[in-house]
Each structure stands twice: as structure tokens, then as C-alpha cells.
Amino acid sequence: MKSRRAFLQHSVFGAMAAGSVEFWTRISAMPETFRKGNFPAVIATWNNEDATKAAWEILSAQGRALDAVEAGARVPEANPEDSSVGYGGFPDRDGDVTLDACIMDEFGNAGSVTCLQHIKHPVSVARLVMEKTPHVILTAEGALEFALSQGFKKENLLTETARRAWEEWKVKSEYKPVINFERHDTIGIVAIDAQGRASGACTTSGLAFKMKGRVGDSPVIGAGLFVDAEVGAAAATGLGEMVLKTLGSYFIVEEMRRGKHPQKAAELAIRRLAEKYPEQARENQVGFVALDVKGRHGGFGLQPGFNYTLFQQGKNVIYESGSYFSK
Ligand code: GLY
């Protein structure tokens, strides 16, 4: 059983104890579900322990979920060893690293960038699109121009490892997405903070050696990510084309709105795409994570091998997900 101290540290009541009169007022104005929720909590696709840890540092200090998911997403973006996100991401067929990312806050505001080159932290550019422009999505050259105007630095994101992988790929130029590549892929991360505010982010370099201009699910609101503060949030990883065609994250949030547990909602989203696109589903991987306003979580994959990380009640735990196909 949790000690009283741990309960105070990791629940909304703990946040109240540490907060101001204004905080008390805001809490008492919240829906009942928020006050009873197991918050704060953050969940991310794959074994992204460092990302959830960065998010938890903000959440456990009574910070805003939006700041937490941005901080979490920036971790793999900056990691040159991560070949599917940010710096070190594998390039497209032409050898260009092009990044997609989005972010969504507790008010339903959203920002996104697609095909962004030379900027290490597309999630932060997406946040500024949300906060400083009247738009939701900026793409390619326009996104880069905007990023530079906001003080982001132009960098070479193609690491030597990624360049060599591209040179090897060019020998055959076979376009075949690989299931569970390195057991790591796009990071989708969603959180609910101590005050019950939900937010999410999603960031990726997309499919390795994709066609020039290809955009996946990750920067598309409703596909790679969806947040509704009254219900919860969901995010996706894996083959974006299938997620785009089923609007998987939106589907999960709507199922949760109808009362489904996040686990059940994630399973239904996977079943929907497996039944609708059986051939594509057999050959590829998709995984979803979900968190609802009660602090309940879920995760599910198409294929075995999908896992996800949850930081809640002071513990950072990697879960092996169930899957639609058994092998
Ligand atoms: N889920 C990432 C992508 O398909 O680009």
C-alpha cells in the first residue's frame, strides 16, 4: 500500500497541500474525475524511460503537462543514437533528414510541423506554431523559415551512422518498412499533470528512406496524437499510413469518451486498422498508448514487440504490450 507521504507527493491532493489559495480555487472548480484521478502521470511509446523521466521532473514539481510532454519529446530528438527521431534520424531517399512533430494542450490548441529540415527540436517549433501563429501546421521551407525567425539554430542532423545506413540502403534501394526496427520508433507522449491538465506530443523522422515529401501520422492531429482534456489523450507509433487512414488517436479518445477503459480503447483502435487493412497490418507494426482523466492507462500493438513507458506514483515502468497478432 502507498504510504501517506507517497500519496501526498503523487496525487492531486499533494499538489493542493503544496499550492496557493488560487490553486485551491482552481482545483475545486475541476470536474470530479480530475480530483479523483491518479495524477500526475505520463506515458510514452516504446522504452523511453529518459523521456518520461524528463517529463516527470516537471510534473512532480507541479508543472504543466504541456511543458512535460515537450521536455519528454526533446530527449529522443537530441539523441544521435535514436535513428527514428530528430538528430540521428534516418534520412529520406535523397539523404535529407526531414522531421515531423506536433503538440496539443489542455485547451485543445494544437501546433505541428512537417518535413522540417535542419532543426533538432521540431516539437518545440510545433509548440511555437501553436502559440505564436494563427495556424496549426507549417511545412517544409515555411516551417524552417518560421523556426529560424524564432531563434532556432540550423544544424546538420545527418549523423555518420545514418549516412552510412542510407549509403547501404541505396545499393538495393528497396522500400520496405521494417517491423519494430530497433524496438524503437516514433515517440508519442501524453501526460496529465497534478492539476488534471492533459497534453501530448509526437515527434519522428518518419520512415527510413521515405519518398521525398512523405508525411506520416505523427504531425497530424487525430492520427499521431489527440488530446481532449475532458476525456484523456492518446498517441501512436509505427506505420503512419495505417494510423492516418483510421485516425487512430482520435478514435481512442472517442472510445474513452464513450466510457471505454484506455486499454480497451487502444485494443479497439488496433483491431479497426487490422480488420480494415489486413494485408498491410500483417506486414507492419503500429502501437498506441492512452491515458484517461482518471489516470488509467493502456497500450496495445499490432505485432508482438511493442512496449511503452509509464511514469506514475513516482515509478518509471516499462510495460510489454499485448498485440493483435501473436507472431
Ligand atoms: N509513425 C511515424 C511515421 O509513420 O512517420
GROMACS .gro file of C-alpha atoms and ligand atoms in nm:
model
  332
    1MET     CA    1   0.000   0.000   0.000
    2LYS     CA    2   0.117   0.352  -0.071
    3SER     CA    3   0.240   0.547   0.230
    4ARG     CA    4   0.059   0.867   0.319
    5ARG     CA    5   0.373   1.058   0.223
    6ALA     CA    6   0.384   0.899  -0.121
    7PHE     CA    7   0.016   0.969  -0.162
    8LEU     CA    8   0.071   1.334  -0.081
    9GLN     CA    9   0.364   1.353  -0.320
   10HIS     CA   10   0.199   1.192  -0.614
   11SER     CA   11  -0.163   1.285  -0.602
   12VAL     CA   12  -0.356   1.595  -0.681
   13PHE     CA   13  -0.413   1.635  -0.308
   14GLY     CA   14  -0.038   1.653  -0.260
   15ALA     CA   15  -0.031   1.932  -0.514
   16MET     CA   16  -0.305   2.109  -0.324
   17ALA     CA   17  -0.117   2.080   0.001
   18ALA     CA   18   0.184   2.247  -0.159
   19GLY     CA   19  -0.014   2.510  -0.350
   20SER     CA   20  -0.160   2.853  -0.308
   21VAL     CA   21  -0.515   2.974  -0.238
   22GLU     CA   22  -0.551   3.035  -0.611
   23PHE     CA   23  -0.456   2.672  -0.669
   24TRP     CA   24  -0.725   2.555  -0.424
   25THR     CA   25  -0.980   2.759  -0.614
   26ARG     CA   26  -0.879   2.609  -0.946
   27ILE     CA   27  -0.888   2.256  -0.808
   28SER     CA   28  -1.231   2.295  -0.658
   29ALA     CA   29  -1.361   2.415  -0.994
   30MET     CA   30  -1.246   2.095  -1.165
   31PRO     CA   31  -1.470   1.810  -1.269
   32GLU     CA   32  -1.496   1.529  -1.013
   33THR     CA   33  -1.293   1.296  -1.234
   34PHE     CA   34  -0.988   1.523  -1.214
   35ARG     CA   35  -0.994   1.540  -0.837
   36LYS     CA   36  -1.007   1.163  -0.809
   37GLY     CA   37  -0.752   1.092  -1.080
   38ASN     CA   38  -0.421   0.918  -1.023
   39PHE     CA   39  -0.208   1.215  -1.126
   40PRO     CA   40   0.035   1.321  -1.234
   41ALA     CA   41   0.110   1.058  -1.494
   42VAL     CA   42   0.297   1.039  -1.823
   43ILE     CA   43   0.306   0.761  -2.081
   44ALA     CA   44   0.528   0.728  -2.388
   45THR     CA   45   0.560   0.480  -2.671
   46TRP     CA   46   0.850   0.234  -2.651
   47ASN     CA   47   1.121   0.210  -2.389
   48ASN     CA   48   1.154   0.584  -2.349
   49GLU     CA   49   1.247   0.593  -1.981
   50ASP     CA   50   1.464   0.902  -2.015
   51ALA     CA   51   1.181   1.088  -2.186
   52THR     CA   52   0.922   1.003  -1.920
   53LYS     CA   53   1.178   1.089  -1.653
   54ALA     CA   54   1.232   1.435  -1.804
   55ALA     CA   55   0.856   1.481  -1.813
   56TRP     CA   56   0.813   1.356  -1.457
   57GLU     CA   57   1.063   1.609  -1.325
   58ILE     CA   58   0.825   1.881  -1.441
   59LEU     CA   59   0.507   1.702  -1.339
   60SER     CA   60   0.630   1.618  -0.988
   61ALA     CA   61   0.717   1.985  -0.935
   62GLN     CA   62   0.353   2.076  -1.009
   63GLY     CA   63   0.447   2.182  -1.363
   64ARG     CA   64   0.221   2.195  -1.664
   65ALA     CA   65   0.162   1.881  -1.871
   66LEU     CA   66   0.239   2.078  -2.189
   67ASP     CA   67   0.590   2.159  -2.063
   68ALA     CA   68   0.634   1.799  -1.952
   69VAL     CA   69   0.550   1.640  -2.288
   70GLU     CA   70   0.767   1.889  -2.473
   71ALA     CA   71   1.060   1.815  -2.240
   72GLY     CA   72   1.000   1.442  -2.282
   73ALA     CA   73   0.987   1.456  -2.661
   74ARG     CA   74   1.308   1.660  -2.674
   75VAL     CA   75   1.504   1.372  -2.517
   76PRO     CA   76   1.499   1.131  -2.815
   77GLU     CA   77   1.510   1.430  -3.054
   78ALA     CA   78   1.854   1.517  -2.919
   79ASN     CA   79   1.983   1.159  -2.908
   80PRO     CA   80   2.208   1.078  -3.208
   81GLU     CA   81   2.166   0.704  -3.137
   82ASP     CA   82   1.794   0.722  -3.200
   83SER     CA   83   1.751   0.656  -3.571
   84SER     CA   84   1.382   0.737  -3.594
   85VAL     CA   85   1.353   1.071  -3.415
   86GLY     CA   86   1.527   1.408  -3.453
   87TYR     CA   87   1.908   1.429  -3.469
   88GLY     CA   88   2.039   1.093  -3.593
   89GLY     CA   89   1.709   1.008  -3.761
   90PHE     CA   90   1.748   0.816  -4.086
   91PRO     CA   91   1.705   1.036  -4.393
   92ASP     CA   92   1.468   1.013  -4.688
   93ARG     CA   93   1.568   0.857  -5.022
   94ASP     CA   94   1.760   1.169  -5.115
   95GLY     CA   95   1.964   1.167  -4.796
   96ASP     CA   96   1.773   1.454  -4.633
   97VAL     CA   97   1.662   1.423  -4.271
   98THR     CA   98   1.307   1.560  -4.260
   99LEU     CA   99   1.120   1.576  -3.931
  100ASP     CA  100   0.752   1.573  -3.834
  101ALA     CA  101   0.613   1.669  -3.493
  102CYS     CA  102   0.305   1.800  -3.321
  103ILE     CA  103   0.185   1.910  -2.980
  104MET     CA  104  -0.157   1.967  -2.824
  105ASP     CA  105  -0.253   2.135  -2.498
  106GLU     CA  106  -0.531   2.107  -2.242
  107PHE     CA  107  -0.742   2.369  -2.422
  108GLY     CA  108  -0.740   2.174  -2.749
  109ASN     CA  109  -0.486   2.409  -2.908
  110ALA     CA  110  -0.252   2.236  -3.150
  111GLY     CA  111   0.064   2.305  -3.347
  112SER     CA  112   0.253   2.096  -3.596
  113VAL     CA  113   0.547   2.093  -3.838
  114THR     CA  114   0.602   1.859  -4.128
  115CYS     CA  115   0.909   1.791  -4.345
  116LEU     CA  116   1.116   2.025  -4.131
  117GLN     CA  117   1.489   2.008  -4.203
  118HIS     CA  118   1.795   2.119  -4.004
  119ILE     CA  119   1.620   2.186  -3.671
  120LYS     CA  120   1.695   1.947  -3.388
  121HIS     CA  121   1.377   2.006  -3.188
  122PRO     CA  122   1.073   2.004  -3.417
  123VAL     CA  123   0.842   1.956  -3.115
  124SER     CA  124   0.946   2.297  -2.983
  125VAL     CA  125   0.887   2.456  -3.323
  126ALA     CA  126   0.542   2.290  -3.327
  127ARG     CA  127   0.471   2.445  -2.988
  128LEU     CA  128   0.556   2.790  -3.120
  129VAL     CA  129   0.337   2.733  -3.427
  130MET     CA  130   0.056   2.670  -3.177
  131GLU     CA  131   0.137   2.962  -2.951
  132LYS     CA  132   0.256   3.229  -3.191
  133THR     CA  133   0.074   3.180  -3.520
  134PRO     CA  134  -0.293   3.160  -3.617
  135HIS     CA  135  -0.219   2.824  -3.788
  136VAL     CA  136  -0.193   2.460  -3.689
  137ILE     CA  137   0.055   2.322  -3.944
  138LEU     CA  138   0.361   2.473  -4.107
  139THR     CA  139   0.552   2.263  -4.357
  140ALA     CA  140   0.897   2.229  -4.513
  141GLU     CA  141   1.057   2.563  -4.613
  142GLY     CA  142   0.787   2.762  -4.437
  143ALA     CA  143   0.838   2.569  -4.115
  144LEU     CA  144   1.214   2.619  -4.139
  145GLU     CA  145   1.180   2.992  -4.204
  146PHE     CA  146   0.950   3.020  -3.903
  147ALA     CA  147   1.187   2.822  -3.683
  148LEU     CA  148   1.481   3.042  -3.780
  149SER     CA  149   1.274   3.354  -3.715
  150GLN     CA  150   1.212   3.220  -3.363
  151GLY     CA  151   1.584   3.180  -3.295
  152PHE     CA  152   1.630   2.808  -3.365
  153LYS     CA  153   1.973   2.713  -3.497
  154LYS     CA  154   2.025   2.548  -3.836
  155GLU     CA  155   2.215   2.222  -3.787
  156ASN     CA  156   2.326   1.918  -3.981
  157LEU     CA  157   2.107   1.637  -3.846
  158LEU     CA  158   2.255   1.359  -4.060
  159THR     CA  159   2.493   1.161  -3.839
  160GLU     CA  160   2.768   0.946  -3.983
  161THR     CA  161   2.577   0.630  -3.880
  162ALA     CA  162   2.261   0.749  -4.054
  163ARG     CA  163   2.458   0.848  -4.365
  164ARG     CA  164   2.620   0.503  -4.382
  165ALA     CA  165   2.281   0.332  -4.340
  166TRP     CA  166   2.148   0.542  -4.629
  167GLU     CA  167   2.450   0.454  -4.848
  168GLU     CA  168   2.387   0.085  -4.774
  169TRP     CA  169   2.017   0.121  -4.848
  170LYS     CA  170   2.096   0.284  -5.183
  171VAL     CA  171   2.270  -0.033  -5.305
  172LYS     CA  172   1.933  -0.205  -5.344
  173SER     CA  173   1.700   0.093  -5.291
  174GLU     CA  174   1.433  -0.142  -5.155
  175TYR     CA  175   1.146   0.038  -4.991
  176LYS     CA  176   1.039  -0.195  -4.714
  177PRO     CA  177   0.940  -0.066  -4.371
  178VAL     CA  178   1.077  -0.300  -4.103
  179ILE     CA  179   0.866  -0.419  -3.810
  180ASN     CA  180   0.987  -0.296  -3.472
  181PHE     CA  181   1.302  -0.153  -3.614
  182GLU     CA  182   1.545  -0.149  -3.319
  183ARG     CA  183   1.239  -0.186  -3.096
  184HIS     CA  184   1.216   0.185  -3.119
  185ASP     CA  185   1.029   0.424  -3.340
  186THR     CA  186   0.832   0.747  -3.324
  187ILE     CA  187   0.779   0.877  -2.974
  188GLY     CA  188   0.425   0.970  -2.878
  189ILE     CA  189   0.399   1.101  -2.524
  190VAL     CA  190   0.092   1.212  -2.330
  191ALA     CA  191   0.061   1.340  -1.976
  192ILE     CA  192  -0.186   1.465  -1.721
  193ASP     CA  193  -0.046   1.694  -1.457
  194ALA     CA  194  -0.131   1.732  -1.090
  195GLN     CA  195  -0.399   1.983  -1.178
  196GLY     CA  196  -0.565   1.746  -1.423
  197ARG     CA  197  -0.442   1.922  -1.737
  198ALA     CA  198  -0.385   1.686  -2.030
  199SER     CA  199  -0.136   1.742  -2.311
  200GLY     CA  200   0.054   1.540  -2.567
  201ALA     CA  201   0.333   1.548  -2.823
  202CYS     CA  202   0.456   1.328  -3.103
  203THR     CA  203   0.786   1.351  -3.291
  204THR     CA  204   0.960   1.148  -3.560
  205SER     CA  205   1.194   1.144  -3.856
  206GLY     CA  206   0.936   0.922  -4.025
  207LEU     CA  207   1.000   0.609  -4.222
  208ALA     CA  208   1.363   0.549  -4.305
  209PHE     CA  209   1.438   0.626  -4.671
  210LYS     CA  210   1.085   0.751  -4.734
  211MET     CA  211   0.988   0.931  -5.055
  212LYS     CA  212   1.074   1.299  -5.061
  213GLY     CA  213   0.785   1.493  -4.911
  214ARG     CA  214   0.624   1.193  -4.743
  215VAL     CA  215   0.441   1.288  -4.423
  216GLY     CA  216   0.325   1.026  -4.175
  217ASP     CA  217   0.074   1.028  -3.893
  218SER     CA  218   0.291   1.191  -3.628
  219PRO     CA  219   0.227   1.558  -3.712
  220VAL     CA  220  -0.141   1.504  -3.795
  221ILE     CA  221  -0.377   1.591  -3.510
  222GLY     CA  222  -0.615   1.300  -3.456
  223ALA     CA  223  -0.380   1.049  -3.619
  224GLY     CA  224  -0.046   1.050  -3.431
  225LEU     CA  225  -0.188   1.239  -3.134
  226PHE     CA  226  -0.514   1.357  -2.986
  227VAL     CA  227  -0.592   1.527  -2.656
  228ASP     CA  228  -0.925   1.615  -2.504
  229ALA     CA  229  -0.892   1.749  -2.151
  230GLU     CA  230  -1.234   1.618  -2.052
  231VAL     CA  231  -1.153   1.265  -2.162
  232GLY     CA  232  -0.780   1.193  -2.191
  233ALA     CA  233  -0.520   1.157  -2.462
  234ALA     CA  234  -0.370   0.902  -2.700
  235ALA     CA  235  -0.064   0.878  -2.925
  236ALA     CA  236   0.065   0.645  -3.194
  237THR     CA  237   0.383   0.491  -3.324
  238GLY     CA  238   0.456   0.263  -3.619
  239LEU     CA  239   0.349   0.273  -3.981
  240GLY     CA  240   0.188   0.613  -4.019
  241GLU     CA  241  -0.010   0.530  -4.331
  242MET     CA  242  -0.237   0.292  -4.138
  243VAL     CA  243  -0.278   0.533  -3.847
  244LEU     CA  244  -0.364   0.817  -4.085
  245LYS     CA  245  -0.634   0.616  -4.259
  246THR     CA  246  -0.805   0.528  -3.932
  247LEU     CA  247  -0.732   0.844  -3.728
  248GLY     CA  248  -0.621   0.610  -3.451
  249SER     CA  249  -0.556   0.856  -3.168
  250TYR     CA  250  -0.885   1.037  -3.221
  251PHE     CA  251  -1.062   0.701  -3.237
  252ILE     CA  252  -0.916   0.604  -2.898
  253VAL     CA  253  -1.014   0.931  -2.730
  254GLU     CA  254  -1.368   0.899  -2.867
  255GLU     CA  255  -1.392   0.541  -2.738
  256MET     CA  256  -1.276   0.664  -2.396
  257ARG     CA  257  -1.538   0.937  -2.413
  258ARG     CA  258  -1.796   0.663  -2.459
  259GLY     CA  259  -1.670   0.506  -2.137
  260LYS     CA  260  -1.406   0.259  -2.256
  261HIS     CA  261  -1.100   0.195  -2.043
  262PRO     CA  262  -0.784   0.325  -2.222
  263GLN     CA  263  -0.662  -0.034  -2.262
  264LYS     CA  264  -0.983  -0.143  -2.433
  265ALA     CA  265  -0.988   0.172  -2.648
  266ALA     CA  266  -0.629   0.107  -2.767
  267GLU     CA  267  -0.719  -0.255  -2.849
  268LEU     CA  268  -1.023  -0.144  -3.048
  269ALA     CA  269  -0.813   0.104  -3.247
  270ILE     CA  270  -0.567  -0.169  -3.340
  271ARG     CA  271  -0.849  -0.406  -3.429
  272ARG     CA  272  -1.004  -0.139  -3.651
  273LEU     CA  273  -0.691  -0.099  -3.861
  274ALA     CA  274  -0.615  -0.473  -3.866
  275GLU     CA  275  -0.963  -0.551  -3.999
  276LYS     CA  276  -0.973  -0.264  -4.244
  277TYR     CA  277  -0.624  -0.314  -4.390
  278PRO     CA  278  -0.548  -0.684  -4.327
  279GLU     CA  279  -0.259  -0.719  -4.573
  280GLN     CA  280  -0.080  -0.405  -4.461
  281ALA     CA  281  -0.148  -0.492  -4.099
  282ARG     CA  282   0.012  -0.838  -4.130
  283GLU     CA  283   0.339  -0.688  -4.252
  284ASN     CA  284   0.373  -0.384  -4.030
  285GLN     CA  285   0.370  -0.253  -3.677
  286VAL     CA  286   0.150   0.007  -3.510
  287GLY     CA  287   0.128   0.077  -3.139
  288PHE     CA  288  -0.091   0.310  -2.934
  289VAL     CA  289  -0.067   0.449  -2.580
  290ALA     CA  290  -0.356   0.612  -2.396
  291LEU     CA  291  -0.422   0.784  -2.067
  292ASP     CA  292  -0.761   0.893  -1.935
  293VAL     CA  293  -0.864   1.164  -1.689
  294LYS     CA  294  -0.885   0.909  -1.411
  295GLY     CA  295  -0.516   0.835  -1.458
  296ARG     CA  296  -0.585   0.492  -1.606
  297HIS     CA  297  -0.357   0.388  -1.889
  298GLY     CA  298  -0.342   0.145  -2.178
  299GLY     CA  299  -0.117   0.035  -2.463
  300PHE     CA  300  -0.152  -0.213  -2.747
  301GLY     CA  301   0.033  -0.314  -3.064
  302LEU     CA  302  -0.042  -0.486  -3.391
  303GLN     CA  303   0.257  -0.717  -3.360
  304PRO     CA  304   0.436  -0.857  -3.056
  305GLY     CA  305   0.730  -0.643  -2.950
  306PHE     CA  306   0.560  -0.312  -2.884
  307ASN     CA  307   0.631  -0.170  -2.540
  308TYR     CA  308   0.569   0.159  -2.362
  309THR     CA  309   0.682   0.351  -2.055
  310LEU     CA  310   0.461   0.488  -1.778
  311PHE     CA  311   0.576   0.722  -1.501
  312GLN     CA  312   0.314   0.737  -1.227
  313GLN     CA  313   0.324   0.741  -0.846
  314GLY     CA  314   0.699   0.804  -0.861
  315LYS     CA  315   0.774   0.487  -1.061
  316ASN     CA  316   0.907   0.471  -1.415
  317VAL     CA  317   0.793   0.135  -1.555
  318ILE     CA  318   0.830  -0.025  -1.898
  319TYR     CA  319   0.532  -0.240  -1.997
  320GLU     CA  320   0.542  -0.512  -2.260
  321SER     CA  321   0.228  -0.458  -2.460
  322GLY     CA  322  -0.021  -0.717  -2.576
  323SER     CA  323  -0.075  -0.745  -2.951
  324TYR     CA  324  -0.339  -0.827  -3.212
  325PHE     CA  325  -0.121  -1.086  -3.385
  326SER     CA  326   0.058  -1.342  -3.178
  327LYS     CA  327   0.360  -1.367  -3.409
  328GLY     N1  328   0.472   0.694  -3.721
  328GLY     C1  329   0.570   0.761  -3.789
  328GLY     C2  330   0.558   0.764  -3.933
  328GLY     O1  331   0.497   0.678  -3.993
  328GLY     O2  332   0.612   0.853  -3.992
   0.00000   0.00000   0.00000
